[in-house]
mmCIF file with all atom_site columns, C-alpha atoms in Angstrom:
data_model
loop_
_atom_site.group_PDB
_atom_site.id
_atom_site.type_symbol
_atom_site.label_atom_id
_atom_site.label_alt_id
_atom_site.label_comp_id
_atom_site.label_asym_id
_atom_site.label_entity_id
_atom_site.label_seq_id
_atom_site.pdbx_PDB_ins_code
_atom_site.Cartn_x
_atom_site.Cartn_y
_atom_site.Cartn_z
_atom_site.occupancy
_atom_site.B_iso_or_equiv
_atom_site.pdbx_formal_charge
_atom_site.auth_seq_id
_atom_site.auth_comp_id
_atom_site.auth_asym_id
_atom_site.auth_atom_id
_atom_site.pdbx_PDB_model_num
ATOM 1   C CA . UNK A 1 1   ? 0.000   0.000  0.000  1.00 0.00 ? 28  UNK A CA 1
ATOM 2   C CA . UNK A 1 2   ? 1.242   3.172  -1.034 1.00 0.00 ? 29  UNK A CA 1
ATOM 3   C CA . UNK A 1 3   ? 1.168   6.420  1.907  1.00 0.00 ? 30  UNK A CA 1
ATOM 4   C CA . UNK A 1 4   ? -1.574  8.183  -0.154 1.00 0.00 ? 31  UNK A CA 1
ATOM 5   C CA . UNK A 1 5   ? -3.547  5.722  0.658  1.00 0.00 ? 32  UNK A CA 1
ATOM 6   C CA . UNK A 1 6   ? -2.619  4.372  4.130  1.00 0.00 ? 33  UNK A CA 1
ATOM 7   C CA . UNK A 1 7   ? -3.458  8.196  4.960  1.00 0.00 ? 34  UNK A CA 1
ATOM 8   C CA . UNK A 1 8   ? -6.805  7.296  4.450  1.00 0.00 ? 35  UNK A CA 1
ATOM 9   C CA . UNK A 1 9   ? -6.561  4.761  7.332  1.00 0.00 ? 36  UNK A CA 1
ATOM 10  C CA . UNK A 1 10  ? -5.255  7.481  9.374  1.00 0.00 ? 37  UNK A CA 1
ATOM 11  C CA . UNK A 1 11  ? -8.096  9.549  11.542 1.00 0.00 ? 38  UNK A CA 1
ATOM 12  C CA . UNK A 1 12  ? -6.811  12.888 14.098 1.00 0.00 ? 39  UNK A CA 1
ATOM 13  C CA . UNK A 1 13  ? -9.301  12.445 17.037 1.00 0.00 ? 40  UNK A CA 1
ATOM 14  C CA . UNK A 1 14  ? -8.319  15.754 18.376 1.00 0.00 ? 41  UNK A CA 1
ATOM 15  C CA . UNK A 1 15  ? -5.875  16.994 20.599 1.00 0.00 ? 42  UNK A CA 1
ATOM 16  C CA . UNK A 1 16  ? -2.667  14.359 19.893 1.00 0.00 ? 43  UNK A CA 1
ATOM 17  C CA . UNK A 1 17  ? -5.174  11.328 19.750 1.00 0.00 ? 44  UNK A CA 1
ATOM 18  C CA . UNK A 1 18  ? -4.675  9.109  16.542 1.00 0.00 ? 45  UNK A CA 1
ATOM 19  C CA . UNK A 1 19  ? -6.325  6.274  14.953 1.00 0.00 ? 46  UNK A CA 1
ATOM 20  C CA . UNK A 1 20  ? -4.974  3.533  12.854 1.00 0.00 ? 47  UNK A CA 1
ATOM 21  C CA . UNK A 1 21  ? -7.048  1.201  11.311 1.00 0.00 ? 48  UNK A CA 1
ATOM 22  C CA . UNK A 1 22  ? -5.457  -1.681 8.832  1.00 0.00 ? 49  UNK A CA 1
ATOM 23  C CA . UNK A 1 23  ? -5.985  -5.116 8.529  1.00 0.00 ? 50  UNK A CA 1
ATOM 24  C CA . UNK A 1 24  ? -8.865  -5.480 10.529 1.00 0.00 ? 51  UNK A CA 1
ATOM 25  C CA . UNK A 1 25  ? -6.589  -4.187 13.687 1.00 0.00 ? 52  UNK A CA 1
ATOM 26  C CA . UNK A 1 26  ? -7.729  -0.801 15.258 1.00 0.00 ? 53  UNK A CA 1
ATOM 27  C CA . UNK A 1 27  ? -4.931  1.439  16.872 1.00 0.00 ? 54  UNK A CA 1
ATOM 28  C CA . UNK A 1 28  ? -5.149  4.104  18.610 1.00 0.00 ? 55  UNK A CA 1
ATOM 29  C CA . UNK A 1 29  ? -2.243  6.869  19.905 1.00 0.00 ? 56  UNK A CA 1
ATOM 30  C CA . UNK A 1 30  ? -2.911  9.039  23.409 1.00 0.00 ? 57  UNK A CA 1
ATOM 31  C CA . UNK A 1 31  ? -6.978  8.260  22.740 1.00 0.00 ? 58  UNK A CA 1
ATOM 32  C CA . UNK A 1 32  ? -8.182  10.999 24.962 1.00 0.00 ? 59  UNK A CA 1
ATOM 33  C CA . UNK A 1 33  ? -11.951 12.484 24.984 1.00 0.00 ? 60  UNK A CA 1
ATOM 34  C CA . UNK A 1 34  ? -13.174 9.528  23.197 1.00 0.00 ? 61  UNK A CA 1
ATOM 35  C CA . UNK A 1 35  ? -16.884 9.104  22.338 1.00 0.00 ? 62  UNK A CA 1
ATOM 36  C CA . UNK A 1 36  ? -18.718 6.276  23.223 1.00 0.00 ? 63  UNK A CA 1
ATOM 37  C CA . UNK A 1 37  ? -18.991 4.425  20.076 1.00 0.00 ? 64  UNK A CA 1
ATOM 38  C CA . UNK A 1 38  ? -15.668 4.012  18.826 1.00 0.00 ? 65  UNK A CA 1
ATOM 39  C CA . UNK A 1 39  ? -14.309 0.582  17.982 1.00 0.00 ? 66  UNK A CA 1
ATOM 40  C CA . UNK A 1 40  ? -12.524 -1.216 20.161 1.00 0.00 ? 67  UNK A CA 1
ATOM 41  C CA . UNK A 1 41  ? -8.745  -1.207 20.357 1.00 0.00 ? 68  UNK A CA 1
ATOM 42  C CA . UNK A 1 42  ? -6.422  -3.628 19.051 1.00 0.00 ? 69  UNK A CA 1
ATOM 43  C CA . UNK A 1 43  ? -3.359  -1.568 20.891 1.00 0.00 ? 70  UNK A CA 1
ATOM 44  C CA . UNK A 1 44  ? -3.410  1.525  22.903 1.00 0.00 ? 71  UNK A CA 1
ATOM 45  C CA . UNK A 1 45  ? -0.371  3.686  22.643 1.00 0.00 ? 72  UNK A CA 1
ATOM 46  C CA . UNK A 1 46  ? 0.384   6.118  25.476 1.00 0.00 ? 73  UNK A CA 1
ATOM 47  C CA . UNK A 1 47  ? 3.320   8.546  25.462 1.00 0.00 ? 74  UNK A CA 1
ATOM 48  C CA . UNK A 1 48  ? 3.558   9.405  29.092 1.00 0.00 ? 75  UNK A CA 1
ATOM 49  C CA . UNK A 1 49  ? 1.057   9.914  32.208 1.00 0.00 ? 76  UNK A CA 1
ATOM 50  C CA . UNK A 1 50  ? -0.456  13.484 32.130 1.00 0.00 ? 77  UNK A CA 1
ATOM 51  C CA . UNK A 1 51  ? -4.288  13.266 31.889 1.00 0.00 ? 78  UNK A CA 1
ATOM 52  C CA . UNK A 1 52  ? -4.776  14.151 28.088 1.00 0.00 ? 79  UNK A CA 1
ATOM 53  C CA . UNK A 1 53  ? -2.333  11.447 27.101 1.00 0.00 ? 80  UNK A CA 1
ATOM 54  C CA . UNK A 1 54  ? -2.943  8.423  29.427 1.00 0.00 ? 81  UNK A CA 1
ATOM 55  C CA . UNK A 1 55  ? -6.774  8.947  30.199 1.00 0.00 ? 82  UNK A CA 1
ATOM 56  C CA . UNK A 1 56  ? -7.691  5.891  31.695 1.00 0.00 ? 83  UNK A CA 1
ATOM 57  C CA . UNK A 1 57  ? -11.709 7.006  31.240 1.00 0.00 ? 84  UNK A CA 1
ATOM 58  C CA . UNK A 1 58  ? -11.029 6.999  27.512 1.00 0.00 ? 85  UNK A CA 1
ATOM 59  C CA . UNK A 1 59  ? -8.297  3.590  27.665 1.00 0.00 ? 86  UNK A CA 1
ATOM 60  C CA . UNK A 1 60  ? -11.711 1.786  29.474 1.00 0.00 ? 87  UNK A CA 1
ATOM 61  C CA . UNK A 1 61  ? -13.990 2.801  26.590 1.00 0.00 ? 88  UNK A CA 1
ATOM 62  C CA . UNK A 1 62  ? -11.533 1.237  23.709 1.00 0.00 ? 89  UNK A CA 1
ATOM 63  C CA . UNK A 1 63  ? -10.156 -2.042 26.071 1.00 0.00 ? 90  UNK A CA 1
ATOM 64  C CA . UNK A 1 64  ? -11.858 -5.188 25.093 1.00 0.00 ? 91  UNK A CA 1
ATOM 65  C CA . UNK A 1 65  ? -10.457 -8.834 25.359 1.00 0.00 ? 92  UNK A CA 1
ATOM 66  C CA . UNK A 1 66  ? -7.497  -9.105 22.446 1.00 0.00 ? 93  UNK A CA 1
ATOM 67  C CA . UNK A 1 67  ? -6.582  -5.392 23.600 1.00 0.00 ? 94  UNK A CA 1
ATOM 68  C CA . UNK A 1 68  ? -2.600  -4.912 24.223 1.00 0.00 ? 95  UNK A CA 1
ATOM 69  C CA . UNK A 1 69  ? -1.867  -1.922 26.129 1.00 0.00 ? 96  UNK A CA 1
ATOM 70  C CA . UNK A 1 70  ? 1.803   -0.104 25.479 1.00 0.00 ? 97  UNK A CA 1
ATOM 71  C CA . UNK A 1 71  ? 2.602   2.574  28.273 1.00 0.00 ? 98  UNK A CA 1
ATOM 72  C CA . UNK A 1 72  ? 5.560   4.008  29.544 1.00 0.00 ? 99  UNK A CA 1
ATOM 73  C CA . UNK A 1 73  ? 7.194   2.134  32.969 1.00 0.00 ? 100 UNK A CA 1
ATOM 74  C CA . UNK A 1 74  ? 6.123   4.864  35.242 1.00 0.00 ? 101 UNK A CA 1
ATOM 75  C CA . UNK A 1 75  ? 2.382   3.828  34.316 1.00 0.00 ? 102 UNK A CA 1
ATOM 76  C CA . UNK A 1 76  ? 3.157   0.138  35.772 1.00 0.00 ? 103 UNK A CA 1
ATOM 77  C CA . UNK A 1 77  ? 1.290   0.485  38.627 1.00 0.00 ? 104 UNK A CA 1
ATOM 78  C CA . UNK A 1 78  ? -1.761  1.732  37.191 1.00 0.00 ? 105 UNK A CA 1
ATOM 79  C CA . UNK A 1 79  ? -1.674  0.291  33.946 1.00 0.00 ? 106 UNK A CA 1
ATOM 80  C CA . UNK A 1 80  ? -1.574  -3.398 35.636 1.00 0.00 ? 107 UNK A CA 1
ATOM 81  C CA . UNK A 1 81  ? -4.739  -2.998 37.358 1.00 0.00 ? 108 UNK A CA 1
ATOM 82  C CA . UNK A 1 82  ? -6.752  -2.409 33.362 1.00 0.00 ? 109 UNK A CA 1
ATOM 83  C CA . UNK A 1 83  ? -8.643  -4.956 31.681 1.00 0.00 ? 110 UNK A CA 1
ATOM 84  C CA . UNK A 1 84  ? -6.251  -5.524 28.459 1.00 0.00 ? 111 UNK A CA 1
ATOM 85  C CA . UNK A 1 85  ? -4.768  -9.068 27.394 1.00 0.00 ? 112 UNK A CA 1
ATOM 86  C CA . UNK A 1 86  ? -1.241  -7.896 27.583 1.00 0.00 ? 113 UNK A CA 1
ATOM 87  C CA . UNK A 1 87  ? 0.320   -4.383 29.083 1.00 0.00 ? 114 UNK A CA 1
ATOM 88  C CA . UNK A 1 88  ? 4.125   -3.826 27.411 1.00 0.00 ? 115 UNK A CA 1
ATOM 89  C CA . UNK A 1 89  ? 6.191   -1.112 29.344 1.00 0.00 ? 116 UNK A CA 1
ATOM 90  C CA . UNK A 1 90  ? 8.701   0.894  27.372 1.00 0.00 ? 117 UNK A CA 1
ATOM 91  C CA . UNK A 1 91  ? 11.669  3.642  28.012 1.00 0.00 ? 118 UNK A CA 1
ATOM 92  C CA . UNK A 1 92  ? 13.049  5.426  25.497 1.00 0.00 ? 119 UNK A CA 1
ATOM 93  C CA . UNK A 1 93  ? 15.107  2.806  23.178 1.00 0.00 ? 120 UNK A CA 1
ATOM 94  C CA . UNK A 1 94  ? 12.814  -0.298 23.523 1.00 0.00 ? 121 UNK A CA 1
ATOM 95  C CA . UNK A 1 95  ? 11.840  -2.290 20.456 1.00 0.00 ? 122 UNK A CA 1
ATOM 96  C CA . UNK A 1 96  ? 9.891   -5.217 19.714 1.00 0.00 ? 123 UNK A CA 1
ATOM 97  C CA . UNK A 1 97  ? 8.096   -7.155 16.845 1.00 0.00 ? 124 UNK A CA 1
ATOM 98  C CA . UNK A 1 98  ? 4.347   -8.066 18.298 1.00 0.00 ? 125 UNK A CA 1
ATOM 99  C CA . UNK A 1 99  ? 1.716   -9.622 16.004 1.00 0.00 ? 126 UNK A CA 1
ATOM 100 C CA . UNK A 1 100 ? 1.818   -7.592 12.336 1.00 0.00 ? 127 UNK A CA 1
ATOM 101 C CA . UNK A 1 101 ? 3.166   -4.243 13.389 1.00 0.00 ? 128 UNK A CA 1
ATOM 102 C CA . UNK A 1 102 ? 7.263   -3.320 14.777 1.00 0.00 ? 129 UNK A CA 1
ATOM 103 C CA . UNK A 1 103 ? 7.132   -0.543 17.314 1.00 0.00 ? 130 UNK A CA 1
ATOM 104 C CA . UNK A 1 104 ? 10.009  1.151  18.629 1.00 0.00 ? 131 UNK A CA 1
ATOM 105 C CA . UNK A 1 105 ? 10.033  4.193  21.257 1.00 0.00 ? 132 UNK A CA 1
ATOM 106 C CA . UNK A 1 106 ? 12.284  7.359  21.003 1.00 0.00 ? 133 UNK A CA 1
ATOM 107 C CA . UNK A 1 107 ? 12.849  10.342 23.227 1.00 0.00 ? 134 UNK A CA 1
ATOM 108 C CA . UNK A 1 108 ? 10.017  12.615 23.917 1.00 0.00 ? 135 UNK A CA 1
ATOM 109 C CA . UNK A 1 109 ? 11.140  15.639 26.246 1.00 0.00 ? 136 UNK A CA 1
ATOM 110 C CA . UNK A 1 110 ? 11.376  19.479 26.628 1.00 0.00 ? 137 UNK A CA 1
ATOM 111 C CA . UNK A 1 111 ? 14.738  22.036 26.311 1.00 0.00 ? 138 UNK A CA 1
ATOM 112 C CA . UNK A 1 112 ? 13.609  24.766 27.573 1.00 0.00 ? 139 UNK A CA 1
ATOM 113 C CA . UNK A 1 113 ? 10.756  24.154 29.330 1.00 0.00 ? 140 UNK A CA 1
ATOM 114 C CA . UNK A 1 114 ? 10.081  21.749 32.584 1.00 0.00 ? 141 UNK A CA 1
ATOM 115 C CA . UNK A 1 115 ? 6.973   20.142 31.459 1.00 0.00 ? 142 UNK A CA 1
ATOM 116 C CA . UNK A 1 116 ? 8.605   17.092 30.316 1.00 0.00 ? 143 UNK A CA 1
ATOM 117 C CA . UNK A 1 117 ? 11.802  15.997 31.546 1.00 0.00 ? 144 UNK A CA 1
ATOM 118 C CA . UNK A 1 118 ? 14.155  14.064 29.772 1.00 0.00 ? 145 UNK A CA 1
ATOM 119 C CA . UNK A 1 119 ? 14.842  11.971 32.763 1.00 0.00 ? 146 UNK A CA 1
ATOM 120 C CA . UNK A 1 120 ? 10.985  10.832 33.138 1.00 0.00 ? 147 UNK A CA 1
ATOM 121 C CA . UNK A 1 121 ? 12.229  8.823  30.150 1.00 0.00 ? 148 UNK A CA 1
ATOM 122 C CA . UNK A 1 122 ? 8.643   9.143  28.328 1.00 0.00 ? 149 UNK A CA 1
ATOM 123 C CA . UNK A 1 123 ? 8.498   8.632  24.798 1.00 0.00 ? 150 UNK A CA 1
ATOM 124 C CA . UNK A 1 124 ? 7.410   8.795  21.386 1.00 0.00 ? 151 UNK A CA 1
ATOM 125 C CA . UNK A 1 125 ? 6.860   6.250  18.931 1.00 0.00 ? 152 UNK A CA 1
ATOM 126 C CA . UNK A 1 126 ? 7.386   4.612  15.486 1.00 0.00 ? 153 UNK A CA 1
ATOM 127 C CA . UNK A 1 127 ? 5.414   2.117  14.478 1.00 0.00 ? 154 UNK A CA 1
ATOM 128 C CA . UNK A 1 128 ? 5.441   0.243  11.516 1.00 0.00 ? 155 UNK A CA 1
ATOM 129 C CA . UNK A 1 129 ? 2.489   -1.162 9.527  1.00 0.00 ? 156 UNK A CA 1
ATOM 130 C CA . UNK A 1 130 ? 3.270   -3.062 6.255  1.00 0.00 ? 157 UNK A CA 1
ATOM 131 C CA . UNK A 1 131 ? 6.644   -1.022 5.424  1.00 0.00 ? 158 UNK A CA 1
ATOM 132 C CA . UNK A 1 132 ? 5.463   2.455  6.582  1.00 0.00 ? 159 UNK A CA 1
ATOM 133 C CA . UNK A 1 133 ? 6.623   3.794  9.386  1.00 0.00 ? 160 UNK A CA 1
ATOM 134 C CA . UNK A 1 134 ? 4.500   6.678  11.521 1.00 0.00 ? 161 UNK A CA 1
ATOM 135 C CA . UNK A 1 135 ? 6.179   8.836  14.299 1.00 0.00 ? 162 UNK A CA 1
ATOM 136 C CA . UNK A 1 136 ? 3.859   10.166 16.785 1.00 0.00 ? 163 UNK A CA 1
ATOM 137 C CA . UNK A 1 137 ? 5.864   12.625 18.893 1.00 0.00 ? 164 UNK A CA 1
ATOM 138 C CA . UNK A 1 138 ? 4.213   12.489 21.901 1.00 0.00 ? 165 UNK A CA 1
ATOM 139 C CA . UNK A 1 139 ? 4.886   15.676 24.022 1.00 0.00 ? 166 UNK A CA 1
ATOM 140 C CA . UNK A 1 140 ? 8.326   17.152 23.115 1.00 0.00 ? 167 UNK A CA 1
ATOM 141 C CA . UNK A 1 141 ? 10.375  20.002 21.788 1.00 0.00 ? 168 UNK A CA 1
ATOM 142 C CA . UNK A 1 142 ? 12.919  19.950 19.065 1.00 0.00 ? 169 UNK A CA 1
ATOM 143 C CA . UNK A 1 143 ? 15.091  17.820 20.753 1.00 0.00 ? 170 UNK A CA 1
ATOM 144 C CA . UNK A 1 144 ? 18.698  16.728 18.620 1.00 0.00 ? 171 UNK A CA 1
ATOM 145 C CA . UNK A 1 145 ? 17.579  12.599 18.388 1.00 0.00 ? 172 UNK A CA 1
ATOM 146 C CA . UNK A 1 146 ? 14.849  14.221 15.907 1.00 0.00 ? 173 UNK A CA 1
ATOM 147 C CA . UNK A 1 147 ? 17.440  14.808 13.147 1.00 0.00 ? 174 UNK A CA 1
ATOM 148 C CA . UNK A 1 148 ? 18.290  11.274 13.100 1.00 0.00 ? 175 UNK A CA 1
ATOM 149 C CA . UNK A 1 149 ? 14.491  10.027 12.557 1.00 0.00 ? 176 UNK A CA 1
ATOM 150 C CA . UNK A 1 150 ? 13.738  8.017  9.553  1.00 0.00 ? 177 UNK A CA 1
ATOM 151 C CA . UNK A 1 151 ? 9.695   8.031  9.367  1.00 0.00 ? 178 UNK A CA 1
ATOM 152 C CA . UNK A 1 152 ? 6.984   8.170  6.533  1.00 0.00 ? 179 UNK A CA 1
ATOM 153 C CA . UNK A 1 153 ? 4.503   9.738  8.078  1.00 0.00 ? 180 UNK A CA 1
ATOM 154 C CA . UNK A 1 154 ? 5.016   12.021 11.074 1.00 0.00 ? 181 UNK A CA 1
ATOM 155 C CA . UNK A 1 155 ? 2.411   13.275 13.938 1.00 0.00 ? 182 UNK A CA 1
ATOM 156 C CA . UNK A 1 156 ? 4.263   16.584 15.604 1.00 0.00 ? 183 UNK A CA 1
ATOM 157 C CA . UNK A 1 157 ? 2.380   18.610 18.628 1.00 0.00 ? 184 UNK A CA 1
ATOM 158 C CA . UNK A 1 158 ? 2.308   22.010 16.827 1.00 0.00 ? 185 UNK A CA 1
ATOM 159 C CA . UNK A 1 159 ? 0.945   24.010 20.044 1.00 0.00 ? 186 UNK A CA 1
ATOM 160 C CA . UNK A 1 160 ? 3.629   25.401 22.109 1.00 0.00 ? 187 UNK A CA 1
ATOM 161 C CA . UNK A 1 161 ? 3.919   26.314 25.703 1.00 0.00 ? 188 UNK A CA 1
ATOM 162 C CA . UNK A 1 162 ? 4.209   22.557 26.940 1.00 0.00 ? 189 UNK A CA 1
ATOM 163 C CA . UNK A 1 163 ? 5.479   21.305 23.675 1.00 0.00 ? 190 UNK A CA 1
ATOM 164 C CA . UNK A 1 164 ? 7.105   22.759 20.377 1.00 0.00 ? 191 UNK A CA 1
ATOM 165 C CA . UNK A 1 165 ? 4.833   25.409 18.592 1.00 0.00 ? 192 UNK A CA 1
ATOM 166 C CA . UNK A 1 166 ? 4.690   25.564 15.363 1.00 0.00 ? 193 UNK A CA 1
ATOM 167 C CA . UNK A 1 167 ? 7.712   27.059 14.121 1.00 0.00 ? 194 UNK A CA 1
ATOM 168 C CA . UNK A 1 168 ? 9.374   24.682 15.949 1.00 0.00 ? 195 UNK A CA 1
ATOM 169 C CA . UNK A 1 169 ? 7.798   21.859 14.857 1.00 0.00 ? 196 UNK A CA 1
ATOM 170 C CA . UNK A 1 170 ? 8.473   23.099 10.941 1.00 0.00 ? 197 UNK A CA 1
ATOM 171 C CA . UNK A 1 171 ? 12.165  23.219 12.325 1.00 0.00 ? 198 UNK A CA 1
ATOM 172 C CA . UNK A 1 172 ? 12.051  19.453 12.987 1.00 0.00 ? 199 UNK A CA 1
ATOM 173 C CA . UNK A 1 173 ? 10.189  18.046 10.495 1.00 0.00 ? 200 UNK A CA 1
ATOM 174 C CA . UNK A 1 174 ? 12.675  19.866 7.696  1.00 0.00 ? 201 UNK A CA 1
ATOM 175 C CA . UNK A 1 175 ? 15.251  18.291 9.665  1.00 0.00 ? 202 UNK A CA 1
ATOM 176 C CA . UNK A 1 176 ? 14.440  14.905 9.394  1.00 0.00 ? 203 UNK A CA 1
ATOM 177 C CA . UNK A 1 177 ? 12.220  14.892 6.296  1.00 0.00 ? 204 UNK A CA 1
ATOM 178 C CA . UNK A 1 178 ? 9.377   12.693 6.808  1.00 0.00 ? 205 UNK A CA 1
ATOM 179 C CA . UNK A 1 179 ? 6.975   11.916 3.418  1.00 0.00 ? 206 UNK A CA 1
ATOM 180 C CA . UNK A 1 180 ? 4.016   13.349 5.360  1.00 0.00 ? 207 UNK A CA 1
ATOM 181 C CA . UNK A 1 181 ? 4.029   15.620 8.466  1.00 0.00 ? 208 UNK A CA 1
ATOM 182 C CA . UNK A 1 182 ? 0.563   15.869 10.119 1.00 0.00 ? 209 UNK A CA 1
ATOM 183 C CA . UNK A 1 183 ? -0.001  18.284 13.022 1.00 0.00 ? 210 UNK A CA 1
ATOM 184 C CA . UNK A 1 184 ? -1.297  17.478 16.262 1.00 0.00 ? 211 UNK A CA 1
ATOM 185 C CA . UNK A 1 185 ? -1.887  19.523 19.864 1.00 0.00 ? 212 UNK A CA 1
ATOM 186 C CA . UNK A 1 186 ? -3.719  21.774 19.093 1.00 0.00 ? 213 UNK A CA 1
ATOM 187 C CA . UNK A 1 187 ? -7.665  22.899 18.926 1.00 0.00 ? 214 UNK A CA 1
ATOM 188 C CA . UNK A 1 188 ? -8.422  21.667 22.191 1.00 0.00 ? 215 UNK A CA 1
ATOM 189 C CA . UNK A 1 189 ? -6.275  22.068 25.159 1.00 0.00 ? 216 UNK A CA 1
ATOM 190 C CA . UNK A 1 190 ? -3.481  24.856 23.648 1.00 0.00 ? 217 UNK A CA 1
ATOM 191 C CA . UNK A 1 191 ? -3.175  25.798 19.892 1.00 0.00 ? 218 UNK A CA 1
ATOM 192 C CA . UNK A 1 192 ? -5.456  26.879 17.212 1.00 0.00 ? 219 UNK A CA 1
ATOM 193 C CA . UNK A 1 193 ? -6.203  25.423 13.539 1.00 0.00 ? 220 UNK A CA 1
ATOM 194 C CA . UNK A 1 194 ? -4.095  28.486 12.572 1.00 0.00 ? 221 UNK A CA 1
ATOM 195 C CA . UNK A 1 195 ? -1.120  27.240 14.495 1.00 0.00 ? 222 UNK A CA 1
ATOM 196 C CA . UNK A 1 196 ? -1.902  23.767 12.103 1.00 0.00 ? 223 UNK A CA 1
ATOM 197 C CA . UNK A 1 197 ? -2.132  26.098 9.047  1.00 0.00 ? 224 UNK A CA 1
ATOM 198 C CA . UNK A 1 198 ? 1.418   27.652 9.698  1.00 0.00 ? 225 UNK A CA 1
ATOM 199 C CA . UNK A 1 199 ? 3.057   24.773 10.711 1.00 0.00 ? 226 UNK A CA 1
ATOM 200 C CA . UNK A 1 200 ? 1.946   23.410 7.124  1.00 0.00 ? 227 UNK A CA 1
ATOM 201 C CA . UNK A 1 201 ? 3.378   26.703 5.382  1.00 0.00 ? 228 UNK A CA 1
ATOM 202 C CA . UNK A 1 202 ? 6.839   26.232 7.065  1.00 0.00 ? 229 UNK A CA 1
ATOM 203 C CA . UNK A 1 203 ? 7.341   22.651 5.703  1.00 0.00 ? 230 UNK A CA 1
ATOM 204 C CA . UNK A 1 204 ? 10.250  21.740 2.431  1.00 0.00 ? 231 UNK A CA 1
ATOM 205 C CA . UNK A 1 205 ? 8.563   21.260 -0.672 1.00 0.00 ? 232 UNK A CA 1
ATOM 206 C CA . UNK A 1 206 ? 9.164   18.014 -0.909 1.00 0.00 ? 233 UNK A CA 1
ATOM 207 C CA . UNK A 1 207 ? 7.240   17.302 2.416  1.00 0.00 ? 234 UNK A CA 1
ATOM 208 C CA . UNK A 1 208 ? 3.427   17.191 2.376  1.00 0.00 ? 235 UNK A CA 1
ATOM 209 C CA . UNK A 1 209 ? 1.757   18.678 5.066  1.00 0.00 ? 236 UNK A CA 1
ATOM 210 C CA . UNK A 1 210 ? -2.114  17.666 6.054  1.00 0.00 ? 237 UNK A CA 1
ATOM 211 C CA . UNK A 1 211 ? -4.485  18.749 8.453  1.00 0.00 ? 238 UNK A CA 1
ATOM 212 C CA . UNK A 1 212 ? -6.726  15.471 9.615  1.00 0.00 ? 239 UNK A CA 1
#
């Protein structure tokens, strides 16, 4: 399948909550404000505890039976007590091969800010569905591990003040030149469609910028 089209499998929730759906598996990425009648979840993907990114209201609405949960290790004790078939805790580095889809975490963290420590060791991740690989950022600035990304498609929080803003986030994308680069954190919490808009008018030419 080519990325054009994979895109289509691709839906922005809101805030930085993704959905994945391919091959009859259903992901979903920081799911946070959920509504009631979304499918169930294959695997949940949280980035690191605060409340818009591991929302355990939200994780109950998606868990079913065949659900595996993927948080990081500060989330243990919490994370052990959900319903899901199988909970996988990650740092920064980890890597594994599970059913049809690699995942591998990176560093998610802040510079100049105190919001997100680098020594909380939470994360972003690449996963990779049939050869394409998509980099959700979780919440992070700039940080130098970026410019050695190799990703297809990438998810960046655009909204500043707790996370890059939108500048920023053109920075890094340029830097590491991802096929697609797809904002996210913004419209709900912090950041405004505009924010999305200018993000996408800061991008290389040769990388495609959407709004979901």
């Amino acid at each position: 399948m080519n990325i054009e089209t994979f895109i289509n499998n691709i839906t922005h929730l809101g805030h930085a909550s993704i959905k994945i759906k391919y091959n009859n598996k259903v992901i979903y990425i920081d799911p946070f404000k959920i509504s009631n009648n979304e499918e169930k979840a294959d695997y949940i993907f949280s980035t690191h505890p605060h409340f818009d990114h591991y929302s355990e209201e939200d994780i109950n609405k998606l868990i079913y039976k065949n659900t595996v949960l993927i948080v990081v290790e500060e989330l243990k004790n919490k994370a052990n007590k959900l319903n899901a078939k199988e909970v996988i805790f990650v740092n920064p580095g980890f890597k594994q091969n599970h059913d049809s889809i690699i995942f591998e975490t990176v560093y998610a963290y802040n510079i100049n800010k105190n919001f997100h420590p680098k020594s909380n060791n939470w994360v972003g991740y690449i996963i990779e569905i049939d050869g394409i690989k998509i980099y959700h950022a979780g919440d992070t600035d700039f940080i130098p591990e970026m410019k050695n990304l190799k990703t297809d498609i990438a998810f960046l929080p655009i909204g500043g003040t707790y996370t890059m803003n939108y500048k920023e986030a053109a920075e890094a994308a340029n830097s590491f030149k991802p096929k697609i680069a797809i904002p996210i954190h913004f419209g709900s919490i912090i950041g405004t469609k505009s924010d999305a808009q200018n993000f996408i008018s800061l991008l290389n030419k040769d990388i495609k910028g959407i709004i979901l």
